[in-house]
Amino acid sequence: MDGRTGPQVDWDGIGLIGRPVSEVDAEVIRRIEERGLEWVVHCGGGPGPEELNMYVRATRAGDAVVSGARFFAPDWEDRG
């Protein structure tokens, strides 16, 4: 999802798109840990729940960097 123009996507009540990346990272990690899920840092550097096949990523929006979300197939080896 593109952090500049993509649809606004939520996961478990957490807005994933177009926000400060560190803020979204912290909320996602906290929610994953509260639910007792496993989380991983994918090759792009973003955290995400292993079971969901999604992670938060940074995307450039002009002179700023905002959050985006990357979704992938469960068997996708190169998740970056």
PDB file of C-alpha atoms in Angstrom:
ATOM      1  CA  MET A   1       0.000   0.000   0.000  1.00  0.00           C
ATOM      2  CA  ASP A   2       1.336   3.395  -0.929  1.00  0.00           C
ATOM      3  CA  GLY A   3       1.614   5.754   2.036  1.00  0.00           C
ATOM      4  CA  ARG A   4       0.869   8.775  -0.102  1.00  0.00           C
ATOM      5  CA  THR A   5      -2.117   7.793  -2.200  1.00  0.00           C
ATOM      6  CA  GLY A   6      -3.123   4.264  -1.230  1.00  0.00           C
ATOM      7  CA  PRO A   7      -6.284   3.290   0.579  1.00  0.00           C
ATOM      8  CA  GLN A   8      -6.352   3.743   4.327  1.00  0.00           C
ATOM      9  CA  VAL A   9      -5.847   0.281   5.800  1.00  0.00           C
ATOM     10  CA  ASP A  10      -6.282  -0.706   9.445  1.00  0.00           C
ATOM     11  CA  TRP A  11      -5.100  -3.827  11.207  1.00  0.00           C
ATOM     12  CA  ASP A  12      -6.796  -4.554  14.512  1.00  0.00           C
ATOM     13  CA  GLY A  13      -7.777  -0.901  14.861  1.00  0.00           C
ATOM     14  CA  ILE A  14      -4.308   0.452  14.034  1.00  0.00           C
ATOM     15  CA  GLY A  15      -4.080   2.789  11.047  1.00  0.00           C
ATOM     16  CA  LEU A  16      -1.178   1.535   8.916  1.00  0.00           C
ATOM     17  CA  ILE A  17      -0.947   4.116   6.138  1.00  0.00           C
ATOM     18  CA  GLY A  18       0.465   7.636   6.023  1.00  0.00           C
ATOM     19  CA  ARG A  19       1.533   7.974   9.674  1.00  0.00           C
ATOM     20  CA  PRO A  20       4.909   8.397  11.415  1.00  0.00           C
ATOM     21  CA  VAL A  21       6.672   5.059  10.937  1.00  0.00           C
ATOM     22  CA  SER A  22       7.991   4.777  14.510  1.00  0.00           C
ATOM     23  CA  GLU A  23       4.476   5.366  15.878  1.00  0.00           C
ATOM     24  CA  VAL A  24       2.958   2.600  13.742  1.00  0.00           C
ATOM     25  CA  ASP A  25       5.868   0.217  14.503  1.00  0.00           C
ATOM     26  CA  ALA A  26       5.344   0.689  18.250  1.00  0.00           C
ATOM     27  CA  GLU A  27       1.567   0.149  18.047  1.00  0.00           C
ATOM     28  CA  VAL A  28       1.896  -2.956  15.857  1.00  0.00           C
ATOM     29  CA  ILE A  29       4.554  -4.531  18.090  1.00  0.00           C
ATOM     30  CA  ARG A  30       2.541  -3.767  21.233  1.00  0.00           C
ATOM     31  CA  ARG A  31      -0.621  -5.311  19.745  1.00  0.00           C
ATOM     32  CA  ILE A  32       1.242  -8.407  18.529  1.00  0.00           C
ATOM     33  CA  GLU A  33       2.756  -8.952  21.980  1.00  0.00           C
ATOM     34  CA  GLU A  34      -0.599  -8.361  23.726  1.00  0.00           C
ATOM     35  CA  ARG A  35      -2.158 -11.089  21.600  1.00  0.00           C
ATOM     36  CA  GLY A  36       0.725 -13.506  22.192  1.00  0.00           C
ATOM     37  CA  LEU A  37       1.579 -13.640  18.484  1.00  0.00           C
ATOM     38  CA  GLU A  38       5.045 -13.985  17.008  1.00  0.00           C
ATOM     39  CA  TRP A  39       6.498 -10.956  15.264  1.00  0.00           C
ATOM     40  CA  VAL A  40       9.402 -10.704  12.892  1.00  0.00           C
ATOM     41  CA  VAL A  41      11.436  -7.972  11.265  1.00  0.00           C
ATOM     42  CA  HIS A  42      11.341  -8.532   7.534  1.00  0.00           C
ATOM     43  CA  CYS A  43      14.205  -7.817   5.145  1.00  0.00           C
ATOM     44  CA  GLY A  44      12.822  -4.338   4.454  1.00  0.00           C
ATOM     45  CA  GLY A  45      13.327  -3.534   8.155  1.00  0.00           C
ATOM     46  CA  GLY A  46       9.661  -3.393   9.129  1.00  0.00           C
ATOM     47  CA  PRO A  47       8.035  -5.389  11.926  1.00  0.00           C
ATOM     48  CA  GLY A  48       4.927  -7.450  11.405  1.00  0.00           C
ATOM     49  CA  PRO A  49       2.976 -10.425  12.711  1.00  0.00           C
ATOM     50  CA  GLU A  50       4.376 -13.645  11.239  1.00  0.00           C
ATOM     51  CA  GLU A  51       0.912 -15.170  10.846  1.00  0.00           C
ATOM     52  CA  LEU A  52      -0.538 -12.248   8.881  1.00  0.00           C
ATOM     53  CA  ASN A  53       2.110 -11.957   6.137  1.00  0.00           C
ATOM     54  CA  MET A  54       2.130  -8.181   6.443  1.00  0.00           C
ATOM     55  CA  TYR A  55       4.659  -5.707   7.701  1.00  0.00           C
ATOM     56  CA  VAL A  56       4.958  -1.961   8.190  1.00  0.00           C
ATOM     57  CA  ARG A  57       7.317  -0.184   5.847  1.00  0.00           C
ATOM     58  CA  ALA A  58       8.543   3.336   5.311  1.00  0.00           C
ATOM     59  CA  THR A  59       7.651   5.097   2.087  1.00  0.00           C
ATOM     60  CA  ARG A  60       8.735   8.506   0.924  1.00  0.00           C
ATOM     61  CA  ALA A  61       6.077  11.204   0.597  1.00  0.00           C
ATOM     62  CA  GLY A  62       7.794  14.290  -0.775  1.00  0.00           C
ATOM     63  CA  ASP A  63      10.309  15.406   1.843  1.00  0.00           C
ATOM     64  CA  ALA A  64       8.774  13.214   4.544  1.00  0.00           C
ATOM     65  CA  VAL A  65       8.721   9.503   5.255  1.00  0.00           C
ATOM     66  CA  VAL A  66       5.394   7.944   6.219  1.00  0.00           C
ATOM     67  CA  SER A  67       4.147   4.471   6.969  1.00  0.00           C
ATOM     68  CA  GLY A  68       2.895   1.998   4.438  1.00  0.00           C
ATOM     69  CA  ALA A  69       2.032  -1.684   4.612  1.00  0.00           C
ATOM     70  CA  ARG A  70       3.427  -4.548   2.563  1.00  0.00           C
ATOM     71  CA  PHE A  71       1.387  -7.710   2.074  1.00  0.00           C
ATOM     72  CA  PHE A  72       2.815 -10.909   0.607  1.00  0.00           C
ATOM     73  CA  ALA A  73       2.017 -14.550  -0.066  1.00  0.00           C
ATOM     74  CA  PRO A  74       2.915 -16.942   2.797  1.00  0.00           C
ATOM     75  CA  ASP A  75       5.503 -18.800   0.703  1.00  0.00           C
ATOM     76  CA  TRP A  76       7.164 -15.690  -0.698  1.00  0.00           C
ATOM     77  CA  GLU A  77      10.856 -16.036   0.169  1.00  0.00           C
ATOM     78  CA  ASP A  78      11.943 -12.518  -0.763  1.00  0.00           C
ATOM     79  CA  ARG A  79       9.648 -10.437   1.404  1.00  0.00           C
ATOM     80  CA  GLY A  80      11.452  -7.158   0.712  1.00  0.00           C
TER      81      GLY A  80
END
